[in-house]
């Protein structure tokens, strides 16, 4: 049983070699879901080209063709073959005489009796193209009976010929130049990706040596293989680069001979451009184009409902292009573009729908009321669904509209009114007509006065904690619906923010530094949108946060902090201040780096006193000024240290009897730190009065 498959369609019919198969009278063939099932195959009745036509109420299309062939191998004719008599040193060809067959065949030769097969070498070769056995130079060991064995690669059936006897004559053949007996055609068409095999074998004495080369001198790629002492050249995965001339050279000391041929690249057609299902109005022009590549270049044909189209009257067919104009209802159906070369054929199908109907405005009527601002341009669309396209007529009230430099009618029926005024207000009707009927749609145009912002917001400098009102008052046509919205720095202000209250005006309660920025009042009406802008001048930065002391020595402290908001102006630098129990208020201190850039959030405070408890705070500066200080850091004590200088200006004198007075200046460090004092003095008593006084 054999089955030819097709995707399910509503109805199908099959043909064999162009003739419709009558399933009602054929008990061996039947349809199953569109597939053709053939039972009890008959080699003579069922061989050929099959094709299916699928059809429904829309139309019909043809499937690609399917070839059904039968592989077989007949027996050799039974008869005694004549003996072949040759001289020693002479070349000989033993003919196989392949019987009638279909399908790929392979050949072998039995020497004397099975299973002793002829072993191929540089002297003996079995051609898989002719089936013949070639002996380049006969030797005494070649004498015997030879039988050709043929196998069908599909059916695996084998047949063998009657034996052919090879006998030697008494005389000996002298040496002679090669004679090529097996070669390849002048032109060998080869498909992309296939394995190409070329054979070349020569008779001669001495036994010729076979070599191969390309006509253009380009070396063979590594994929190329030589077999059977170079008698076979095999090119796997054939590509465009493998095309060109090939030469087989047979050579011995007596001379040389050459066989040449050309490998040609071919490819079945493949689509590179196709058409799509199309719906067009009656009387329009259809233009379809399809393109395929292939080698040789494909030819094209067009089918409608399975029948070939020819150029006539309204239909023009030329090289993959189909033009039909003007379309009629009878042109509706299924179309196929067919591309074919000698190596294959492909089909592509698309549906053509031809539409015919009176104008219909359903879903596309004019707006019942259209409002427009005076001085603007109004577009009134008239786009009915109509096949063929409808002619358009506009009326204002009961009077036809005539075009002028201000009123224009576009080809698609749109009415354009430029610089409209109150006089343009009124009722407008579009009438659409084609040969199948007429329809209309009506709408009213209302021209309004322009809306104006009579009091808008102005630029202000903000003060933290206060409340301000940004006004936005308009004068508008009473027929318009007016709505207000506010945006802050590009973000729409919503009612969820407790600082803002909106109506037309915007109130900002308990204003903070972060409220500085750009405010826009947006006024929307039925016919326009307008806006007004005010800028609240940004304040200095908000306080830095999370001031921490990360590392302390006797004279330095490393600080880190997080930046606060910049309030609309980028932070340019930071200032660090300290306070101790011995200072009055906050003092600015030296830092590393000396100037702390606004992008840096850490610094080292230097020149601190040892064993002193410090508090730190950080202030940020931007283009507006210096902001509020950060929260104070945790109190941190520097480490202790030895004095960094010796006392100076040591002196004495002025003591009484039995006293030694010594004076000096302080080393510059006192504990606790305090303003400079009078010079220190030491009184030393004599030995008779052993006492020591410091003052």
PDB file of C-alpha atoms in Angstrom, residues 388-613:
ATOM      1  CA  UNK A 388     -15.707  50.757  -5.770  1.00  0.00           C
ATOM      2  CA  UNK A 389     -14.549  54.013  -4.216  1.00  0.00           C
ATOM      3  CA  UNK A 390     -17.406  56.466  -3.852  1.00  0.00           C
ATOM      4  CA  UNK A 391     -17.561  59.985  -5.263  1.00  0.00           C
ATOM      5  CA  UNK A 392     -17.917  62.627  -2.540  1.00  0.00           C
ATOM      6  CA  UNK A 393     -20.101  65.740  -2.309  1.00  0.00           C
ATOM      7  CA  UNK A 394     -20.146  68.139   0.664  1.00  0.00           C
ATOM      8  CA  UNK A 395     -22.971  70.483   1.657  1.00  0.00           C
ATOM      9  CA  UNK A 396     -23.270  73.140   4.345  1.00  0.00           C
ATOM     10  CA  UNK A 397     -26.897  73.223   5.258  1.00  0.00           C
ATOM     11  CA  UNK A 398     -28.620  72.673   1.922  1.00  0.00           C
ATOM     12  CA  UNK A 399     -25.981  74.385  -0.216  1.00  0.00           C
ATOM     13  CA  UNK A 400     -23.091  72.626  -1.987  1.00  0.00           C
ATOM     14  CA  UNK A 401     -19.646  73.675  -0.778  1.00  0.00           C
ATOM     15  CA  UNK A 402     -17.339  75.195  -3.373  1.00  0.00           C
ATOM     16  CA  UNK A 403     -13.589  75.092  -2.898  1.00  0.00           C
ATOM     17  CA  UNK A 404     -11.438  78.231  -2.769  1.00  0.00           C
ATOM     18  CA  UNK A 405      -8.116  79.344  -1.330  1.00  0.00           C
ATOM     19  CA  UNK A 406      -9.431  78.611   2.190  1.00  0.00           C
ATOM     20  CA  UNK A 407     -11.639  75.567   1.573  1.00  0.00           C
ATOM     21  CA  UNK A 408     -10.149  72.439  -0.035  1.00  0.00           C
ATOM     22  CA  UNK A 409     -11.340  68.899  -0.790  1.00  0.00           C
ATOM     23  CA  UNK A 410      -8.698  66.150  -0.777  1.00  0.00           C
ATOM     24  CA  UNK A 411      -8.853  63.073  -3.052  1.00  0.00           C
ATOM     25  CA  UNK A 412      -9.890  60.856  -0.111  1.00  0.00           C
ATOM     26  CA  UNK A 413     -12.952  63.054   0.529  1.00  0.00           C
ATOM     27  CA  UNK A 414     -11.625  65.049   3.508  1.00  0.00           C
ATOM     28  CA  UNK A 415     -12.923  68.632   3.698  1.00  0.00           C
ATOM     29  CA  UNK A 416     -10.320  71.158   4.905  1.00  0.00           C
ATOM     30  CA  UNK A 417     -11.427  74.515   6.332  1.00  0.00           C
ATOM     31  CA  UNK A 418      -8.530  76.886   7.023  1.00  0.00           C
ATOM     32  CA  UNK A 419      -8.623  79.897   9.395  1.00  0.00           C
ATOM     33  CA  UNK A 420     -12.186  79.178  10.516  1.00  0.00           C
ATOM     34  CA  UNK A 421     -14.421  81.939  11.849  1.00  0.00           C
ATOM     35  CA  UNK A 422     -17.889  82.154  13.366  1.00  0.00           C
ATOM     36  CA  UNK A 423     -19.345  82.270   9.842  1.00  0.00           C
ATOM     37  CA  UNK A 424     -18.106  78.713   9.225  1.00  0.00           C
ATOM     38  CA  UNK A 425     -20.251  77.333  12.034  1.00  0.00           C
ATOM     39  CA  UNK A 426     -23.192  75.209  10.968  1.00  0.00           C
ATOM     40  CA  UNK A 427     -24.309  71.797   9.751  1.00  0.00           C
ATOM     41  CA  UNK A 428     -22.081  69.852   7.319  1.00  0.00           C
ATOM     42  CA  UNK A 429     -23.165  66.773   5.354  1.00  0.00           C
ATOM     43  CA  UNK A 430     -21.008  64.380   3.312  1.00  0.00           C
ATOM     44  CA  UNK A 431     -22.763  62.501   0.488  1.00  0.00           C
ATOM     45  CA  UNK A 432     -21.031  59.374  -0.888  1.00  0.00           C
ATOM     46  CA  UNK A 433     -22.189  57.618  -4.072  1.00  0.00           C
ATOM     47  CA  UNK A 434     -21.060  54.710  -6.250  1.00  0.00           C
ATOM     48  CA  UNK A 435     -22.906  52.546  -8.783  1.00  0.00           C
ATOM     49  CA  UNK A 436     -24.334  50.380  -6.011  1.00  0.00           C
ATOM     50  CA  UNK A 437     -25.955  53.168  -3.996  1.00  0.00           C
ATOM     51  CA  UNK A 438     -25.598  56.339  -1.903  1.00  0.00           C
ATOM     52  CA  UNK A 439     -25.197  57.207   1.789  1.00  0.00           C
ATOM     53  CA  UNK A 440     -24.543  60.332   3.889  1.00  0.00           C
ATOM     54  CA  UNK A 441     -23.399  61.492   7.323  1.00  0.00           C
ATOM     55  CA  UNK A 442     -23.983  64.853   9.048  1.00  0.00           C
ATOM     56  CA  UNK A 443     -22.226  66.770  11.819  1.00  0.00           C
ATOM     57  CA  UNK A 444     -22.341  70.283  13.297  1.00  0.00           C
ATOM     58  CA  UNK A 445     -19.351  72.622  13.541  1.00  0.00           C
ATOM     59  CA  UNK A 446     -19.204  75.090  16.453  1.00  0.00           C
ATOM     60  CA  UNK A 447     -16.516  77.816  16.240  1.00  0.00           C
ATOM     61  CA  UNK A 448     -15.412  79.189  19.627  1.00  0.00           C
ATOM     62  CA  UNK A 449     -13.435  82.211  20.765  1.00  0.00           C
ATOM     63  CA  UNK A 450      -9.817  81.530  21.770  1.00  0.00           C
ATOM     64  CA  UNK A 451      -9.175  80.826  25.439  1.00  0.00           C
ATOM     65  CA  UNK A 452      -6.800  83.248  27.190  1.00  0.00           C
ATOM     66  CA  UNK A 453      -4.881  83.047  30.451  1.00  0.00           C
ATOM     67  CA  UNK A 454      -5.661  86.409  32.018  1.00  0.00           C
ATOM     68  CA  UNK A 455      -3.665  85.862  35.194  1.00  0.00           C
ATOM     69  CA  UNK A 456      -0.891  83.331  35.283  1.00  0.00           C
ATOM     70  CA  UNK A 457       1.764  82.375  37.825  1.00  0.00           C
ATOM     71  CA  UNK A 458       4.860  84.555  38.213  1.00  0.00           C
ATOM     72  CA  UNK A 459       8.403  83.825  39.349  1.00  0.00           C
ATOM     73  CA  UNK A 460       8.857  84.006  43.118  1.00  0.00           C
ATOM     74  CA  UNK A 461      11.480  83.616  45.785  1.00  0.00           C
ATOM     75  CA  UNK A 462      10.248  81.164  48.364  1.00  0.00           C
ATOM     76  CA  UNK A 463      10.459  81.394  52.143  1.00  0.00           C
ATOM     77  CA  UNK A 464      10.387  78.146  54.075  1.00  0.00           C
ATOM     78  CA  UNK A 465       7.252  77.685  56.155  1.00  0.00           C
ATOM     79  CA  UNK A 466       5.088  80.178  54.330  1.00  0.00           C
ATOM     80  CA  UNK A 467       2.151  79.410  52.043  1.00  0.00           C
ATOM     81  CA  UNK A 468       1.836  80.840  48.557  1.00  0.00           C
ATOM     82  CA  UNK A 469      -0.755  80.847  45.782  1.00  0.00           C
ATOM     83  CA  UNK A 470       0.208  80.543  42.127  1.00  0.00           C
ATOM     84  CA  UNK A 471      -2.738  81.978  40.161  1.00  0.00           C
ATOM     85  CA  UNK A 472      -4.069  80.558  36.876  1.00  0.00           C
ATOM     86  CA  UNK A 473      -7.191  82.377  35.696  1.00  0.00           C
ATOM     87  CA  UNK A 474      -8.642  82.142  32.183  1.00  0.00           C
ATOM     88  CA  UNK A 475     -11.226  83.768  29.971  1.00  0.00           C
ATOM     89  CA  UNK A 476     -12.957  81.203  27.731  1.00  0.00           C
ATOM     90  CA  UNK A 477     -15.960  80.691  25.508  1.00  0.00           C
ATOM     91  CA  UNK A 478     -18.903  79.638  27.710  1.00  0.00           C
ATOM     92  CA  UNK A 479     -19.628  76.571  25.547  1.00  0.00           C
ATOM     93  CA  UNK A 480     -16.235  75.073  26.308  1.00  0.00           C
ATOM     94  CA  UNK A 481     -15.403  72.685  29.118  1.00  0.00           C
ATOM     95  CA  UNK A 482     -12.246  73.915  30.873  1.00  0.00           C
ATOM     96  CA  UNK A 483      -9.944  71.795  33.044  1.00  0.00           C
ATOM     97  CA  UNK A 484      -6.765  72.721  34.923  1.00  0.00           C
ATOM     98  CA  UNK A 485      -3.701  70.709  35.837  1.00  0.00           C
ATOM     99  CA  UNK A 486      -0.350  71.607  37.368  1.00  0.00           C
ATOM    100  CA  UNK A 487       3.068  70.087  36.902  1.00  0.00           C
ATOM    101  CA  UNK A 488       6.136  70.501  39.108  1.00  0.00           C
ATOM    102  CA  UNK A 489       9.519  69.887  37.442  1.00  0.00           C
ATOM    103  CA  UNK A 490       7.778  67.856  34.732  1.00  0.00           C
ATOM    104  CA  UNK A 491       5.723  65.680  37.094  1.00  0.00           C
ATOM    105  CA  UNK A 492       1.954  66.008  37.384  1.00  0.00           C
ATOM    106  CA  UNK A 493       0.861  67.257  40.821  1.00  0.00           C
ATOM    107  CA  UNK A 494      -1.716  64.949  42.400  1.00  0.00           C
ATOM    108  CA  UNK A 495      -4.081  65.553  45.282  1.00  0.00           C
ATOM    109  CA  UNK A 496      -2.264  63.021  47.438  1.00  0.00           C
ATOM    110  CA  UNK A 497       0.487  65.511  48.359  1.00  0.00           C
ATOM    111  CA  UNK A 498      -0.605  67.404  51.480  1.00  0.00           C
ATOM    112  CA  UNK A 499       1.377  70.522  50.548  1.00  0.00           C
ATOM    113  CA  UNK A 500      -0.650  71.219  47.373  1.00  0.00           C
ATOM    114  CA  UNK A 501      -4.217  72.325  46.792  1.00  0.00           C
ATOM    115  CA  UNK A 502      -5.493  72.940  43.249  1.00  0.00           C
ATOM    116  CA  UNK A 503      -8.580  74.395  41.653  1.00  0.00           C
ATOM    117  CA  UNK A 504      -7.493  76.767  38.955  1.00  0.00           C
ATOM    118  CA  UNK A 505      -4.933  78.355  41.255  1.00  0.00           C
ATOM    119  CA  UNK A 506      -2.279  76.282  43.001  1.00  0.00           C
ATOM    120  CA  UNK A 507      -1.736  76.725  46.743  1.00  0.00           C
ATOM    121  CA  UNK A 508       1.482  75.475  48.322  1.00  0.00           C
ATOM    122  CA  UNK A 509       1.148  75.254  52.089  1.00  0.00           C
ATOM    123  CA  UNK A 510       4.085  75.206  54.525  1.00  0.00           C
ATOM    124  CA  UNK A 511       6.530  75.648  51.676  1.00  0.00           C
ATOM    125  CA  UNK A 512       9.902  73.918  51.958  1.00  0.00           C
ATOM    126  CA  UNK A 513      13.192  74.282  50.155  1.00  0.00           C
ATOM    127  CA  UNK A 514      12.398  71.244  48.020  1.00  0.00           C
ATOM    128  CA  UNK A 515       9.392  73.067  46.599  1.00  0.00           C
ATOM    129  CA  UNK A 516      11.744  75.267  44.573  1.00  0.00           C
ATOM    130  CA  UNK A 517      11.525  74.533  40.833  1.00  0.00           C
ATOM    131  CA  UNK A 518       9.477  74.974  37.683  1.00  0.00           C
ATOM    132  CA  UNK A 519       5.665  75.076  37.886  1.00  0.00           C
ATOM    133  CA  UNK A 520       3.408  74.853  34.830  1.00  0.00           C
ATOM    134  CA  UNK A 521      -0.311  75.539  34.746  1.00  0.00           C
ATOM    135  CA  UNK A 522      -1.937  73.578  31.898  1.00  0.00           C
ATOM    136  CA  UNK A 523      -5.380  74.621  30.663  1.00  0.00           C
ATOM    137  CA  UNK A 524      -7.282  72.121  28.503  1.00  0.00           C
ATOM    138  CA  UNK A 525     -10.501  72.789  26.620  1.00  0.00           C
ATOM    139  CA  UNK A 526     -12.445  70.934  23.946  1.00  0.00           C
ATOM    140  CA  UNK A 527     -10.471  72.696  21.233  1.00  0.00           C
ATOM    141  CA  UNK A 528      -7.051  73.650  22.565  1.00  0.00           C
ATOM    142  CA  UNK A 529      -4.438  73.373  25.263  1.00  0.00           C
ATOM    143  CA  UNK A 530      -2.362  76.253  26.649  1.00  0.00           C
ATOM    144  CA  UNK A 531      -0.007  76.742  29.562  1.00  0.00           C
ATOM    145  CA  UNK A 532       1.793  79.283  31.736  1.00  0.00           C
ATOM    146  CA  UNK A 533       5.085  78.837  33.577  1.00  0.00           C
ATOM    147  CA  UNK A 534       6.531  80.177  36.829  1.00  0.00           C
ATOM    148  CA  UNK A 535       9.817  79.410  38.545  1.00  0.00           C
ATOM    149  CA  UNK A 536      10.223  79.362  42.300  1.00  0.00           C
ATOM    150  CA  UNK A 537      13.850  80.280  42.884  1.00  0.00           C
ATOM    151  CA  UNK A 538      15.725  77.330  44.359  1.00  0.00           C
ATOM    152  CA  UNK A 539      17.021  77.699  47.904  1.00  0.00           C
ATOM    153  CA  UNK A 540      20.288  76.564  49.401  1.00  0.00           C
ATOM    154  CA  UNK A 541      20.799  72.828  49.937  1.00  0.00           C
ATOM    155  CA  UNK A 542      19.048  70.856  52.627  1.00  0.00           C
ATOM    156  CA  UNK A 543      21.210  69.727  55.572  1.00  0.00           C
ATOM    157  CA  UNK A 544      23.532  66.782  55.034  1.00  0.00           C
ATOM    158  CA  UNK A 545      22.615  63.660  56.962  1.00  0.00           C
ATOM    159  CA  UNK A 546      24.232  60.866  58.975  1.00  0.00           C
ATOM    160  CA  UNK A 547      27.462  62.641  59.948  1.00  0.00           C
ATOM    161  CA  UNK A 548      29.807  60.047  61.450  1.00  0.00           C
ATOM    162  CA  UNK A 549      33.367  60.162  62.783  1.00  0.00           C
ATOM    163  CA  UNK A 550      35.144  57.175  61.314  1.00  0.00           C
ATOM    164  CA  UNK A 551      38.747  57.546  62.540  1.00  0.00           C
ATOM    165  CA  UNK A 552      40.413  59.782  65.186  1.00  0.00           C
ATOM    166  CA  UNK A 553      44.046  60.595  66.067  1.00  0.00           C
ATOM    167  CA  UNK A 554      45.485  63.165  68.464  1.00  0.00           C
ATOM    168  CA  UNK A 555      45.154  65.907  65.805  1.00  0.00           C
ATOM    169  CA  UNK A 556      42.794  64.618  63.068  1.00  0.00           C
ATOM    170  CA  UNK A 557      39.337  63.173  62.623  1.00  0.00           C
ATOM    171  CA  UNK A 558      37.932  61.560  59.472  1.00  0.00           C
ATOM    172  CA  UNK A 559      34.260  62.379  58.788  1.00  0.00           C
ATOM    173  CA  UNK A 560      31.665  60.928  56.406  1.00  0.00           C
ATOM    174  CA  UNK A 561      28.111  62.040  55.636  1.00  0.00           C
ATOM    175  CA  UNK A 562      25.219  61.606  53.244  1.00  0.00           C
ATOM    176  CA  UNK A 563      24.148  64.515  51.008  1.00  0.00           C
ATOM    177  CA  UNK A 564      20.801  66.217  51.462  1.00  0.00           C
ATOM    178  CA  UNK A 565      18.588  67.522  48.638  1.00  0.00           C
ATOM    179  CA  UNK A 566      20.166  70.130  46.396  1.00  0.00           C
ATOM    180  CA  UNK A 567      16.801  71.975  46.099  1.00  0.00           C
ATOM    181  CA  UNK A 568      17.178  72.638  42.427  1.00  0.00           C
ATOM    182  CA  UNK A 569      20.777  73.882  42.394  1.00  0.00           C
ATOM    183  CA  UNK A 570      23.663  71.378  42.396  1.00  0.00           C
ATOM    184  CA  UNK A 571      25.800  71.237  45.557  1.00  0.00           C
ATOM    185  CA  UNK A 572      29.199  72.791  44.849  1.00  0.00           C
ATOM    186  CA  UNK A 573      31.065  72.297  48.167  1.00  0.00           C
ATOM    187  CA  UNK A 574      30.838  71.348  51.842  1.00  0.00           C
ATOM    188  CA  UNK A 575      31.942  73.170  55.039  1.00  0.00           C
ATOM    189  CA  UNK A 576      32.844  71.410  58.311  1.00  0.00           C
ATOM    190  CA  UNK A 577      32.454  73.130  61.698  1.00  0.00           C
ATOM    191  CA  UNK A 578      33.489  72.006  65.202  1.00  0.00           C
ATOM    192  CA  UNK A 579      32.649  72.900  68.789  1.00  0.00           C
ATOM    193  CA  UNK A 580      34.431  72.022  72.059  1.00  0.00           C
ATOM    194  CA  UNK A 581      33.703  72.791  75.714  1.00  0.00           C
ATOM    195  CA  UNK A 582      36.349  75.515  75.497  1.00  0.00           C
ATOM    196  CA  UNK A 583      35.090  77.395  72.429  1.00  0.00           C
ATOM    197  CA  UNK A 584      32.310  79.874  72.001  1.00  0.00           C
ATOM    198  CA  UNK A 585      29.924  78.631  69.312  1.00  0.00           C
ATOM    199  CA  UNK A 586      30.773  76.727  66.158  1.00  0.00           C
ATOM    200  CA  UNK A 587      34.098  77.282  64.417  1.00  0.00           C
ATOM    201  CA  UNK A 588      35.119  76.445  60.852  1.00  0.00           C
ATOM    202  CA  UNK A 589      38.099  74.065  60.758  1.00  0.00           C
ATOM    203  CA  UNK A 590      40.840  73.141  58.348  1.00  0.00           C
ATOM    204  CA  UNK A 591      40.275  70.032  56.246  1.00  0.00           C
ATOM    205  CA  UNK A 592      41.918  67.745  53.732  1.00  0.00           C
ATOM    206  CA  UNK A 593      41.012  68.367  51.001  1.00  0.00           C
ATOM    207  CA  UNK A 594      41.091  72.059  51.732  1.00  0.00           C
ATOM    208  CA  UNK A 595      38.035  72.640  49.495  1.00  0.00           C
ATOM    209  CA  UNK A 596      35.521  69.781  49.750  1.00  0.00           C
ATOM    210  CA  UNK A 597      33.861  69.281  46.340  1.00  0.00           C
ATOM    211  CA  UNK A 598      30.104  68.762  46.200  1.00  0.00           C
ATOM    212  CA  UNK A 599      30.594  65.250  44.817  1.00  0.00           C
ATOM    213  CA  UNK A 600      32.748  64.213  47.813  1.00  0.00           C
ATOM    214  CA  UNK A 601      31.063  62.978  50.976  1.00  0.00           C
ATOM    215  CA  UNK A 602      34.080  62.371  53.210  1.00  0.00           C
ATOM    216  CA  UNK A 603      36.946  64.567  54.507  1.00  0.00           C
ATOM    217  CA  UNK A 604      39.633  64.695  57.205  1.00  0.00           C
ATOM    218  CA  UNK A 605      39.608  67.487  59.811  1.00  0.00           C
ATOM    219  CA  UNK A 606      43.183  68.537  60.768  1.00  0.00           C
ATOM    220  CA  UNK A 607      44.941  70.751  63.342  1.00  0.00           C
ATOM    221  CA  UNK A 608      42.855  69.458  66.269  1.00  0.00           C
ATOM    222  CA  UNK A 609      44.097  69.550  69.887  1.00  0.00           C
ATOM    223  CA  UNK A 610      44.925  66.342  71.698  1.00  0.00           C
ATOM    224  CA  UNK A 611      42.645  64.946  74.383  1.00  0.00           C
ATOM    225  CA  UNK A 612      39.773  67.335  73.577  1.00  0.00           C
ATOM    226  CA  UNK A 613      36.116  66.379  73.156  1.00  0.00           C
TER     227      UNK A 613
END
